XYZ file of C-alpha atoms in Angstrom:
757
model
C -54.069 -20.172 -26.148
C -53.995 -16.369 -26.156
C -51.094 -15.656 -23.801
C -52.385 -12.077 -23.152
C -55.505 -13.519 -21.626
C -53.396 -15.752 -19.471
C -53.789 -19.103 -17.855
C -54.693 -20.100 -14.359
C -51.333 -21.089 -12.601
C -52.971 -21.984 -9.208
C -56.620 -22.659 -8.784
C -58.813 -21.522 -5.851
C -58.070 -24.715 -4.013
C -54.326 -24.209 -4.105
C -53.553 -26.762 -6.856
C -50.478 -26.003 -8.951
C -51.344 -26.223 -12.757
C -48.237 -28.180 -13.861
C -49.348 -28.946 -17.397
C -50.809 -25.602 -17.953
C -47.499 -23.841 -17.021
C -45.646 -26.206 -19.378
C -47.980 -25.240 -22.237
C -47.630 -21.583 -21.334
C -43.877 -21.632 -21.413
C -43.851 -23.403 -24.736
C -46.386 -21.183 -26.331
C -44.679 -18.004 -25.223
C -41.178 -19.377 -25.969
C -40.318 -18.448 -22.422
C -38.517 -21.717 -22.018
C -36.186 -21.088 -24.972
C -33.148 -20.091 -22.888
C -34.315 -16.549 -22.013
C -31.939 -15.238 -19.368
C -33.169 -11.604 -18.938
C -36.763 -11.590 -17.782
C -38.957 -10.050 -15.103
C -41.972 -11.137 -13.116
C -44.564 -8.592 -12.093
C -47.367 -9.447 -9.679
C -50.356 -7.539 -8.193
C -52.072 -8.178 -4.930
C -54.706 -6.209 -3.005
C -58.308 -6.174 -1.934
C -61.065 -7.858 -3.924
C -62.659 -5.728 -6.634
C -60.098 -2.987 -6.331
C -59.373 -2.973 -10.010
C -56.238 -5.118 -10.027
C -56.949 -6.838 -13.324
C -57.973 -3.517 -14.942
C -54.717 -1.944 -13.845
C -52.657 -4.881 -15.126
C -54.376 -4.775 -18.509
C -53.839 -1.059 -19.007
C -50.199 -1.026 -17.814
C -48.860 -4.334 -19.202
C -51.100 -4.953 -22.146
C -52.649 -8.113 -20.792
C -56.276 -9.130 -21.045
C -57.144 -10.519 -17.682
C -60.854 -10.887 -16.895
C -62.257 -7.679 -15.301
C -65.144 -6.851 -13.001
C -68.370 -5.741 -14.683
C -69.262 -2.435 -12.989
C -72.943 -2.947 -13.699
C -73.107 -6.144 -11.754
C -72.695 -6.590 -8.085
C -69.177 -6.503 -6.654
C -67.722 -9.900 -6.154
C -64.776 -12.160 -6.746
C -63.603 -11.931 -10.378
C -60.158 -13.439 -10.137
C -59.879 -16.838 -8.403
C -56.460 -18.280 -7.599
C -53.409 -16.974 -9.432
C -53.292 -16.170 -13.136
C -50.294 -15.416 -15.409
C -49.915 -13.803 -18.815
C -47.320 -12.499 -21.128
C -46.902 -8.768 -21.263
C -47.191 -7.031 -24.603
C -44.359 -4.885 -25.971
C -42.197 -5.259 -22.956
C -38.479 -5.833 -22.897
C -36.959 -7.788 -21.433
C -39.511 -10.724 -21.440
C -42.056 -9.896 -18.777
C -44.707 -12.107 -17.153
C -47.621 -10.527 -15.309
C -49.375 -12.353 -12.390
C -52.881 -11.460 -11.291
C -53.752 -12.605 -7.745
C -57.091 -13.327 -6.005
C -58.211 -10.464 -3.664
C -56.894 -10.647 -0.130
C -60.126 -9.852 1.717
C -62.679 -11.829 -0.298
C -65.992 -12.724 1.396
C -66.207 -15.674 -0.940
C -63.777 -17.700 1.231
C -65.319 -16.703 4.516
C -63.906 -14.734 7.375
C -61.903 -17.571 9.028
C -60.312 -19.037 5.912
C -57.507 -16.562 5.068
C -54.691 -19.081 4.749
C -54.834 -19.130 0.834
C -54.832 -15.307 0.767
C -51.728 -15.084 2.845
C -50.024 -17.945 0.940
C -50.710 -16.397 -2.418
C -49.431 -13.007 -1.267
C -46.264 -14.716 0.078
C -45.836 -16.477 -3.247
C -45.996 -13.048 -4.999
C -43.278 -11.714 -2.669
C -41.192 -14.773 -3.109
C -41.237 -15.071 -6.916
C -41.803 -11.587 -8.395
C -39.341 -8.856 -9.042
C -41.987 -6.160 -8.828
C -45.076 -6.400 -6.569
C -47.888 -3.936 -7.111
C -49.994 -3.575 -3.975
C -53.438 -2.193 -4.964
C -55.209 -0.277 -2.199
C -57.956 2.192 -1.819
C -57.113 5.860 -1.088
C -59.732 6.275 1.628
C -58.385 3.152 3.480
C -54.839 4.373 3.965
C -53.934 4.184 7.669
C -56.335 1.310 8.394
C -54.515 -1.768 9.543
C -56.240 -4.155 7.116
C -56.448 -1.801 4.130
C -52.666 -1.100 4.259
C -52.127 -4.880 4.239
C -50.160 -4.665 7.466
C -50.995 -8.141 8.837
C -50.395 -9.645 5.423
C -47.005 -7.917 4.974
C -45.886 -8.722 8.495
C -46.631 -12.408 7.945
C -44.941 -12.318 4.551
C -41.857 -10.562 5.912
C -41.549 -13.027 8.770
C -41.549 -16.067 6.514
C -39.312 -14.412 3.918
C -36.653 -14.033 6.539
C -36.856 -17.668 7.449
C -37.554 -19.387 4.132
C -35.903 -17.359 1.338
C -32.430 -16.005 0.777
C -32.274 -12.303 0.075
C -33.227 -11.230 -3.432
C -33.802 -7.695 -4.661
C -37.423 -6.769 -5.478
C -39.561 -3.652 -5.770
C -42.775 -2.878 -3.876
C -45.032 -0.465 -5.798
C -48.038 0.748 -3.802
C -50.819 1.951 -6.232
C -53.310 4.107 -4.419
C -56.722 3.994 -6.208
C -59.286 6.846 -6.440
C -56.831 9.432 -5.155
C -58.365 12.855 -4.670
C -57.177 15.771 -2.410
C -54.685 14.450 0.225
C -51.132 15.496 -0.808
C -49.210 12.672 -2.426
C -46.115 13.423 -0.375
C -48.024 12.729 2.845
C -49.256 9.351 1.535
C -45.812 8.393 0.451
C -44.197 9.163 3.742
C -46.872 7.372 5.784
C -46.647 4.184 3.750
C -42.843 3.967 3.803
C -42.817 4.411 7.642
C -45.383 1.680 7.907
C -43.183 -0.693 5.811
C -40.148 -0.036 8.013
C -42.075 -0.563 11.157
C -43.531 -3.836 10.006
C -40.117 -5.133 8.988
C -38.396 -4.084 12.289
C -41.256 -5.709 14.268
C -40.553 -9.124 12.818
C -38.326 -11.230 15.028
C -34.891 -12.083 13.613
C -34.082 -15.806 13.203
C -30.614 -16.727 14.468
C -29.439 -17.376 10.941
C -30.574 -13.967 9.663
C -29.630 -11.560 12.398
C -27.813 -9.338 10.036
C -30.541 -9.260 7.342
C -32.131 -5.842 6.732
C -35.132 -4.793 4.553
C -32.833 -3.402 1.901
C -31.383 -6.900 1.360
C -34.886 -7.936 0.114
C -36.235 -4.729 -1.444
C -34.506 -2.667 -4.036
C -36.945 0.170 -3.382
C -40.457 1.039 -2.208
C -42.378 3.192 -4.700
C -45.836 4.780 -4.561
C -48.151 5.847 -7.340
C -51.553 7.393 -7.183
C -54.423 7.033 -9.758
C -57.661 8.795 -10.121
C -61.018 6.957 -10.240
C -61.505 4.821 -13.321
C -65.189 5.188 -13.208
C -65.518 8.908 -12.597
C -62.202 10.325 -14.038
C -61.417 7.861 -16.811
C -59.360 10.340 -18.883
C -57.130 11.303 -15.954
C -56.907 7.608 -15.005
C -55.714 6.673 -18.515
C -53.142 9.478 -18.627
C -51.825 8.487 -15.191
C -51.680 4.755 -16.210
C -49.743 5.724 -19.393
C -47.216 7.485 -17.277
C -47.041 4.429 -14.979
C -46.457 2.179 -17.992
C -43.644 4.422 -19.202
C -41.836 3.763 -15.889
C -41.698 0.091 -16.846
C -40.767 0.392 -20.451
C -38.211 3.247 -20.316
C -34.441 2.445 -19.711
C -33.720 2.123 -16.017
C -37.334 2.427 -15.120
C -37.863 -1.143 -14.041
C -36.001 -3.793 -12.134
C -34.524 -6.923 -13.736
C -31.725 -7.283 -11.135
C -32.515 -10.912 -10.549
C -29.805 -13.672 -10.288
C -28.681 -15.111 -13.596
C -31.368 -17.879 -13.652
C -32.326 -19.230 -17.067
C -36.003 -19.107 -17.827
C -36.035 -22.797 -18.395
C -35.688 -23.223 -14.621
C -38.782 -21.012 -13.878
C -41.121 -24.069 -13.911
C -39.293 -25.937 -11.221
C -38.636 -22.803 -9.242
C -42.258 -21.675 -9.169
C -43.509 -25.153 -8.311
C -41.000 -25.670 -5.413
C -41.707 -22.151 -3.997
C -45.490 -22.903 -3.871
C -44.889 -26.335 -2.336
C -42.678 -24.778 0.295
C -45.359 -22.229 1.188
C -48.191 -24.819 1.194
C -46.237 -27.217 3.399
C -45.135 -24.642 5.936
C -46.962 -24.849 9.291
C -45.765 -21.504 10.755
C -47.639 -19.130 8.478
C -50.229 -18.160 11.077
C -49.774 -14.836 12.899
C -47.781 -15.031 16.159
C -49.637 -15.847 19.316
C -51.056 -12.792 21.132
C -48.744 -13.384 24.069
C -45.662 -13.236 21.876
C -46.970 -10.223 19.961
C -47.596 -8.246 23.090
C -44.196 -9.200 24.550
C -42.489 -8.151 21.371
C -44.097 -4.708 21.265
C -43.711 -3.867 24.975
C -40.153 -5.247 25.431
C -39.101 -3.286 22.381
C -40.672 -0.105 23.722
C -39.096 -0.460 27.074
C -35.658 -1.261 25.610
C -35.864 1.846 23.423
C -36.796 4.032 26.390
C -33.839 2.706 28.478
C -31.480 3.195 25.590
C -32.660 6.780 25.112
C -32.209 7.418 28.886
C -28.659 5.976 28.731
C -27.671 8.184 25.737
C -28.729 11.281 27.701
C -27.168 10.199 31.031
C -24.979 12.975 32.482
C -22.317 10.598 33.701
C -22.019 9.017 30.316
C -21.941 12.367 28.487
C -19.199 13.624 30.884
C -17.135 10.362 30.293
C -17.533 10.751 26.600
C -16.305 14.344 26.676
C -13.383 13.523 28.946
C -12.058 10.722 26.793
C -11.756 13.125 23.787
C -9.026 15.056 25.671
C -6.962 12.020 26.748
C -7.073 8.548 28.367
C -9.479 8.233 31.311
C -8.488 6.114 34.349
C -11.190 3.561 35.142
C -12.917 4.102 31.747
C -14.236 0.540 31.486
C -15.455 0.173 35.098
C -17.254 3.529 34.927
C -19.040 2.631 31.715
C -19.971 -0.806 32.906
C -21.584 0.759 35.955
C -23.630 3.153 33.892
C -24.805 0.467 31.478
C -25.758 -1.971 34.179
C -28.050 0.628 35.791
C -30.238 0.819 32.689
C -29.993 -2.892 31.837
C -31.174 -3.674 35.415
C -34.116 -1.356 35.093
C -35.072 -3.034 31.809
C -34.944 -6.505 33.428
C -37.283 -5.426 36.213
C -39.863 -3.906 33.909
C -40.025 -6.788 31.468
C -39.902 -9.604 34.019
C -43.465 -10.752 33.369
C -43.231 -10.933 29.592
C -42.301 -13.917 27.500
C -38.710 -15.018 28.434
C -37.481 -15.653 24.888
C -38.702 -12.283 23.662
C -37.417 -10.278 26.573
C -33.969 -11.991 26.328
C -33.816 -11.238 22.599
C -34.730 -7.597 23.087
C -32.187 -7.340 25.903
C -29.418 -8.569 23.642
C -30.590 -6.143 21.027
C -30.523 -3.284 23.568
C -26.970 -4.326 24.666
C -25.869 -4.395 21.059
C -27.293 -0.877 20.383
C -25.806 0.444 23.631
C -22.397 -0.853 22.611
C -22.779 0.880 19.284
C -23.332 4.144 21.149
C -20.189 3.771 23.224
C -18.001 2.285 20.489
C -16.528 5.610 19.265
C -15.529 6.610 22.864
C -13.919 3.209 23.386
C -12.019 3.490 20.084
C -10.885 6.925 21.009
C -9.585 5.516 24.368
C -7.650 2.852 22.413
C -6.193 5.505 20.160
C -4.896 7.469 23.115
C -3.315 4.220 24.483
C -1.855 3.468 21.099
C -0.330 6.990 20.665
C 1.064 7.077 24.177
C 2.620 3.622 23.877
C 4.300 4.347 20.581
C 5.622 7.711 21.749
C 6.947 6.009 24.879
C 8.784 3.488 22.786
C 10.362 6.187 20.674
C 11.510 8.242 23.626
C 12.850 5.271 25.668
C 14.711 3.759 22.672
C 16.375 7.136 22.003
C 17.405 7.438 25.667
C 18.857 3.995 25.878
C 20.758 4.231 22.661
C 22.179 7.615 23.561
C 23.197 6.147 26.887
C 25.438 3.623 25.208
C 23.202 0.647 25.338
C 23.303 -1.730 22.330
C 20.655 -0.901 19.764
C 18.845 -4.235 19.471
C 19.080 -4.873 23.214
C 17.607 -1.423 23.853
C 14.767 -2.076 21.390
C 13.998 -5.408 23.107
C 13.820 -3.774 26.535
C 11.671 -0.899 25.300
C 9.289 -3.229 23.442
C 8.600 -5.414 26.529
C 8.020 -2.309 28.699
C 5.687 -0.711 26.227
C 3.650 -3.892 25.682
C 3.118 -4.159 29.443
C 2.090 -0.501 29.520
C -0.452 -1.000 26.677
C -1.918 -4.214 28.191
C -2.570 -2.444 31.567
C -4.181 0.388 29.748
C -6.532 -1.981 27.809
C -7.494 -3.816 30.971
C -8.502 -0.537 32.515
C -10.564 0.401 29.431
C -12.263 -2.981 28.894
C -16.114 -2.944 28.750
C -17.428 -6.159 30.207
C -20.540 -6.502 27.961
C -18.588 -5.948 24.788
C -16.061 -8.764 24.748
C -14.205 -6.616 22.291
C -10.811 -7.881 21.243
C -7.872 -5.433 21.203
C -5.571 -7.846 19.338
C -5.871 -5.786 16.198
C -4.696 -2.596 17.945
C -1.973 -4.558 19.728
C -0.752 -5.956 16.444
C -0.765 -2.441 14.969
C 1.437 -1.239 17.857
C 3.836 -4.206 17.368
C 4.280 -3.439 13.663
C 4.690 0.326 14.268
C 7.221 -0.239 17.045
C 9.086 -2.717 14.789
C 8.945 -0.222 11.899
C 10.302 2.535 14.247
C 13.173 0.248 15.409
C 13.929 -0.962 11.903
C 13.999 2.608 10.540
C 16.571 3.693 13.145
C 18.536 0.462 12.705
C 18.600 0.708 8.946
C 19.690 4.299 9.065
C 22.490 3.499 11.482
C 23.390 0.439 9.430
C 23.503 2.228 6.123
C 25.376 5.260 7.409
C 28.255 3.087 8.748
C 28.176 0.956 5.585
C 28.267 4.067 3.311
C 31.290 5.494 5.141
C 33.200 2.202 4.940
C 32.360 1.617 1.282
C 33.352 5.215 0.453
C 36.748 4.625 2.162
C 37.255 1.495 0.003
C 36.523 3.303 -3.171
C 38.808 6.173 -2.217
C 41.646 3.797 -1.378
C 41.263 2.217 -4.881
C 43.114 -0.975 -4.133
C 43.253 -3.750 -6.724
C 40.810 -5.881 -4.732
C 38.364 -3.107 -4.115
C 35.322 -4.957 -5.225
C 36.304 -8.082 -3.300
C 36.627 -5.992 -0.209
C 33.295 -4.302 -0.914
C 31.511 -7.579 -1.372
C 33.017 -9.064 1.836
C 32.051 -5.835 3.750
C 28.548 -6.037 2.528
C 28.182 -9.714 3.367
C 29.724 -9.243 6.803
C 27.471 -6.297 7.667
C 24.287 -8.045 6.480
C 25.191 -11.260 8.392
C 25.660 -9.193 11.576
C 22.344 -7.541 10.997
C 20.612 -10.902 10.427
C 22.154 -12.279 13.573
C 21.132 -9.311 15.718
C 17.559 -9.346 14.420
C 17.001 -13.043 14.410
C 14.867 -13.036 17.525
C 13.093 -9.713 16.855
C 9.849 -11.525 16.043
C 9.683 -12.832 19.568
C 10.413 -9.374 21.098
C 7.931 -7.597 18.933
C 5.307 -10.386 18.789
C 5.190 -10.616 15.008
C 5.512 -13.563 12.631
C 8.964 -14.663 11.707
C 8.075 -13.906 8.071
C 7.640 -10.211 8.967
C 11.235 -10.018 10.136
C 12.446 -11.981 7.102
C 10.656 -9.468 4.929
C 12.237 -6.505 6.642
C 15.661 -8.133 6.526
C 15.119 -8.604 2.851
C 14.442 -4.920 2.574
C 17.461 -4.099 4.646
C 19.651 -6.199 2.338
C 18.200 -4.456 -0.744
C 18.723 -1.129 0.902
C 22.313 -2.017 1.760
C 22.972 -3.072 -1.802
C 21.464 0.157 -2.967
C 23.694 2.113 -0.658
C 26.781 0.433 -2.167
C 25.576 1.106 -5.692
C 24.860 4.779 -4.809
C 28.322 5.228 -3.289
C 29.817 3.545 -6.297
C 28.077 6.000 -8.664
C 29.148 8.913 -6.565
C 32.732 7.682 -6.534
C 32.555 7.113 -10.328
C 31.892 10.810 -11.040
C 34.374 11.880 -13.674
C 35.901 14.628 -11.515
C 36.451 12.343 -8.585
C 37.904 9.436 -10.680
C 40.293 11.844 -12.405
C 41.471 13.229 -9.054
C 42.105 9.812 -7.680
C 43.936 8.718 -10.783
C 46.277 11.773 -10.596
C 46.912 11.250 -6.911
C 47.737 7.638 -7.459
C 50.086 8.535 -10.373
C 51.890 11.081 -8.248
C 52.204 8.707 -5.352
C 53.710 5.921 -7.484
C 55.788 8.255 -9.635
C 57.367 10.295 -6.829
C 57.889 7.597 -4.202
C 60.140 4.610 -4.142
C 59.079 1.023 -3.357
C 59.141 1.817 0.285
C 56.655 4.712 -0.256
C 59.404 7.249 0.630
C 59.801 10.462 -1.332
C 63.328 11.164 -2.601
C 65.331 13.098 -5.227
C 65.804 11.842 -8.629
C 69.154 10.201 -9.389
C 70.909 9.764 -12.692
C 70.575 6.035 -12.605
C 66.738 5.885 -12.214
C 64.640 4.612 -15.185
C 61.980 7.298 -15.435
C 60.141 5.710 -18.344
C 59.706 2.492 -16.369
C 58.543 4.359 -13.335
C 56.105 6.322 -15.546
C 54.653 3.026 -16.898
C 54.150 1.661 -13.459
C 52.380 4.889 -12.334
C 50.184 4.856 -15.465
C 49.285 1.213 -14.822
C 48.326 1.945 -11.259
C 46.177 4.902 -12.391
C 44.516 2.850 -15.076
C 43.663 0.237 -12.402
C 41.560 2.893 -10.615
C 39.734 3.563 -13.902
C 39.118 -0.138 -14.318
C 37.764 -0.465 -10.762
C 35.304 2.398 -11.215
C 34.041 1.292 -14.665
C 31.362 -1.076 -13.432
C 29.559 -2.358 -10.322
C 30.745 -5.862 -9.431
C 28.538 -6.985 -6.506
C 27.555 -10.321 -8.090
C 31.065 -11.859 -8.668
C 30.544 -11.883 -12.395
C 33.522 -11.856 -14.651
C 34.216 -9.174 -17.330
C 36.838 -8.100 -19.772
C 37.035 -4.450 -18.711
C 40.661 -4.696 -17.389
C 41.854 -6.472 -20.468
C 40.112 -3.967 -22.855
C 41.451 -0.903 -20.970
C 45.054 -2.057 -20.762
C 45.185 -3.464 -24.283
C 43.669 -0.344 -25.656
C 45.280 2.331 -23.532
C 48.653 1.009 -22.544
C 51.477 0.243 -24.947
C 55.138 -0.250 -24.091
C 55.555 3.345 -23.248
C 52.376 3.698 -21.278
C 50.723 5.808 -24.010
C 47.715 5.291 -26.236
C 48.526 2.693 -28.882
C 49.709 4.006 -32.194
C 48.135 3.434 -35.508
C 48.282 -0.092 -36.703
C 47.258 -1.477 -33.377
C 44.181 -3.722 -33.030
C 40.744 -2.002 -33.542
C 39.785 0.502 -30.861
C 37.497 -1.304 -28.403
C 36.619 1.890 -26.553
C 34.221 3.390 -29.153
C 31.163 1.617 -27.660
C 28.668 2.853 -25.146
C 28.433 -0.489 -23.380
C 30.753 -3.171 -22.025
C 30.363 -6.784 -23.099
C 28.999 -8.990 -20.239
C 28.037 -5.885 -18.185
C 24.389 -4.795 -17.861
C 23.567 -1.070 -18.393
C 22.418 -0.849 -14.717
C 25.812 -2.136 -13.560
C 27.826 0.277 -15.843
C 29.389 3.242 -14.150
C 31.686 4.507 -16.957
C 31.091 3.536 -20.528
C 34.071 2.599 -22.789
C 33.780 5.982 -24.534
C 33.821 7.793 -21.159
C 36.874 5.777 -20.020
C 38.837 6.688 -23.092
C 38.051 10.382 -22.761
C 38.816 10.364 -19.109
C 42.228 8.682 -19.841
C 43.134 11.267 -22.443
C 42.338 14.090 -20.007
C 44.363 12.338 -17.412
C 47.369 11.964 -19.605
C 47.230 15.622 -20.553
C 47.019 16.659 -16.877
C 50.056 14.508 -15.707
C 52.281 15.335 -18.629
C 54.091 18.123 -16.731
C 55.088 15.659 -13.978
C 57.002 13.525 -16.429
C 58.549 16.616 -18.053
C 59.754 17.934 -14.677
C 61.339 14.586 -13.775
C 63.097 14.287 -17.051
C 64.447 17.846 -16.835
C 65.649 17.293 -13.228
C 67.509 14.134 -14.178
C 69.216 15.940 -17.178
C 70.372 18.721 -14.876
C 71.787 16.173 -12.468
C 73.749 14.501 -15.157
C 75.219 17.808 -16.312
C 76.232 18.746 -12.800
C 77.905 15.421 -12.232
C 80.008 15.969 -15.429
C 80.987 19.471 -14.309
C 82.004 18.419 -10.879
C 83.959 15.490 -12.253
C 85.931 17.870 -14.504
C 86.591 20.275 -11.603
C 87.835 17.569 -9.350
C 89.986 16.121 -12.068
C 91.615 19.488 -12.764
C 92.202 19.950 -9.022
C 93.993 16.622 -8.959
C 96.073 17.219 -12.071
C 97.033 20.814 -11.299
C 97.782 20.073 -7.687
C 99.946 17.245 -8.630
C 101.781 19.379 -11.106
C 102.323 22.159 -8.549
C 103.714 19.786 -5.961
C 105.917 18.165 -8.522
C 107.392 21.490 -9.681
C 107.935 23.431 -6.481
C 107.670 20.783 -3.851
C 105.132 20.362 -1.196
C 106.471 22.990 1.234
C 106.619 25.632 -1.437
C 103.086 24.726 -2.597
C 101.804 25.072 0.893
C 103.397 28.468 1.209
C 101.801 29.610 -2.073
C 98.408 28.562 -0.847
C 98.992 30.527 2.376
C 99.896 33.817 0.718
C 97.473 36.746 1.083
C 97.116 37.140 -2.595
C 95.735 33.553 -2.761
C 93.160 34.497 -0.055
C 92.317 37.584 -2.142
C 91.742 35.270 -5.166
C 89.423 33.074 -3.153
C 87.524 36.135 -2.048
C 87.253 37.373 -5.605
C 86.048 34.034 -7.061
C 83.609 33.230 -4.184
C 80.533 34.773 -5.814
C 81.171 32.971 -9.075
C 81.534 29.702 -7.251
C 78.181 30.387 -5.499
C 76.524 31.153 -8.827
C 77.744 27.910 -10.209
C 76.514 25.992 -7.260
C 73.143 27.690 -7.393
C 72.748 26.896 -11.039
C 73.563 23.274 -10.471
C 71.202 22.989 -7.534
C 71.274 21.006 -4.212
C 71.669 17.768 -6.069
C 75.422 18.602 -6.339
C 76.012 17.380 -2.848
C 74.681 14.000 -3.745
C 76.747 13.976 -6.843
C 79.889 14.695 -4.888
C 78.983 11.834 -2.565
C 78.892 9.596 -5.572
C 82.306 10.456 -7.086
C 84.071 7.687 -5.307
C 86.583 7.172 -2.508
C 89.590 7.210 -4.855
C 89.000 10.809 -6.059
C 88.308 11.985 -2.525
C 91.586 10.371 -1.372
C 93.510 12.163 -4.114
C 92.091 15.506 -3.158
C 93.029 14.938 0.495
C 96.617 14.170 -0.367
C 97.145 17.671 -1.784
C 96.339 19.467 1.411
C 93.502 21.872 1.972
C 95.344 25.018 1.085
C 96.575 23.798 -2.294
C 93.131 22.342 -3.152
C 91.491 25.593 -2.129
C 93.837 27.579 -4.306
C 93.298 25.372 -7.387
C 89.452 25.288 -6.939
C 89.541 29.095 -6.660
C 91.354 29.399 -9.870
C 89.184 26.974 -11.649
C 85.928 28.366 -10.219
C 87.086 31.842 -11.262
C 87.556 30.471 -14.791
C 84.067 28.913 -14.777
C 82.353 31.909 -13.215
C 83.510 34.434 -15.857
C 81.773 32.852 -18.826
C 78.726 32.169 -16.611
C 78.487 35.817 -15.618
C 78.839 36.983 -19.101
């Protein structure tokens, strides 16, 4: 079998050649798992040159009409052949003419069935037609295509195909005119076919990839032009992207069963005849009336005014007004189509309603947008007012939400279009989520602001249990928030999962706030300042936090160690974030590395320095605030900055000790000299000496010297005098004030001279 000459797939009586197709698929190796292939078919009038065209374009060898014999039926039934030099694998189908006299005028069933078979199975359908017959109902295959489209909608699922109209014997009429006219005919035919209930959303583009048109000169009179044009047409099929093979991924091995079942479906179908005249007339007229009423509605002055008004803002009575306008034109339609077929007129009414609703949809959506914007703005304003008035935040949000939902629902009732049945639940849900977002944004800000201030206070206090307090504060705050928002899904009409999600965000945000404040507080300058403040507080105040003068008995080195330890504790607190109650060795490392018995950096010979690393053991980099190296550097700077405090304290204590020794000597001399004077001259005589003018002159002369000595010693002398003891004070009192004064004057004068020198 020469596959280019083809084989008869279906004979003139409609019998499917099962064995012949099997042999064809075997001989052409079509059944060997080919996945990418195409089917090209040609239909058209008898003796219009279909076989000739297929042979020239696809390299087949179908039997052609002998031009020197009378015109008649050359191809009977349906023939298939393998195309030469075509990739992917391509099968050509040559169909019997659609207006053959050989079958008689009344027997057109096979012609329609074969054409429908072509539309159902082929990827590309060439429709051969005479140039001079364009515009004629039969020549343009209008009845044939209308029937085919009707059954396609009902019997076959959508599959992309290409219709290529080939205009034969083209002469002077501009090609662009022919192309436009044919495409308009195709669209009109498709639109005129009634939509089955299961295919209401199907459009012509679901079945057709494209509609193309080509024009050829006369083969008999302009053979050279014809061959050039055919060569260009062939090039459209063999060039990349010039053909369609966008079929579903069906292996070629299934082609046999598919082709046989499609033909059987077409043969067994009883509804292939053209619709009854009554239905056809009803379809055309009802569609024309519906289109006219729809046109009148779209230009109605009341509708145009309503559409313009709604652009500026919400329109009261929008739905009722629009219902009234629509009902006017629908009622007119009902009256004018009352005598046509009921099913047809009802279907066209539903179509008119649907198209009218498409016209008003934008205006309705604009109305909903106004209601949405006004409701959300009302919520924001009311919430702000209630909160500023002292109402609780969550309670205020609940009150505002209920009020705003009521406001929105009333607006939607007023805007509702009775014919539409449109559901506003999507917009209402959007409002719910936006109001919830607005409330949560304000709540989270208020929550985090308070949290940030309290956490900052804890870090500034720098107590030993700082991180315990921070964790407790964070848990307490989030527990309160969870309790307050537990019923928010009811108030805002959202799923509980929505609130849980937002609470999760709030907790994450709260944790981020704590971490942010921790990092701010861990800035080197701020940590150093708090360490120095803590050192000064512990060093300069007693255990009752009272500031006092240094005494000679205080152990300054011990106080210094305590102050250093308290300062180092602040450094340890700020070294890492501890929100997860994990344990670490930071405190041990810092104290063992930076504190020895004297509160200084350990001397050489100590264990290896653990503060040379840039990471802490058991602490993640994200949780690290100050690295070991940074802690050591900060401590060294701190020690240098507080050194003067220790030096001042040591100097003050040394001065006190010297003053105490000097005063003790003075008092001792007073006692000894006084006693000697009394023993020598007697008490009355000693009293007289003390009262003499020359003694007073001595006191006046030594006064400045005494003052200089007191100034040099400082105000701590008074405290030292207080500590001399009751026994020395008693001895001084026994001498009498005049004698003591005289002796002190003499001793002071003696001390003052070397001091003034």
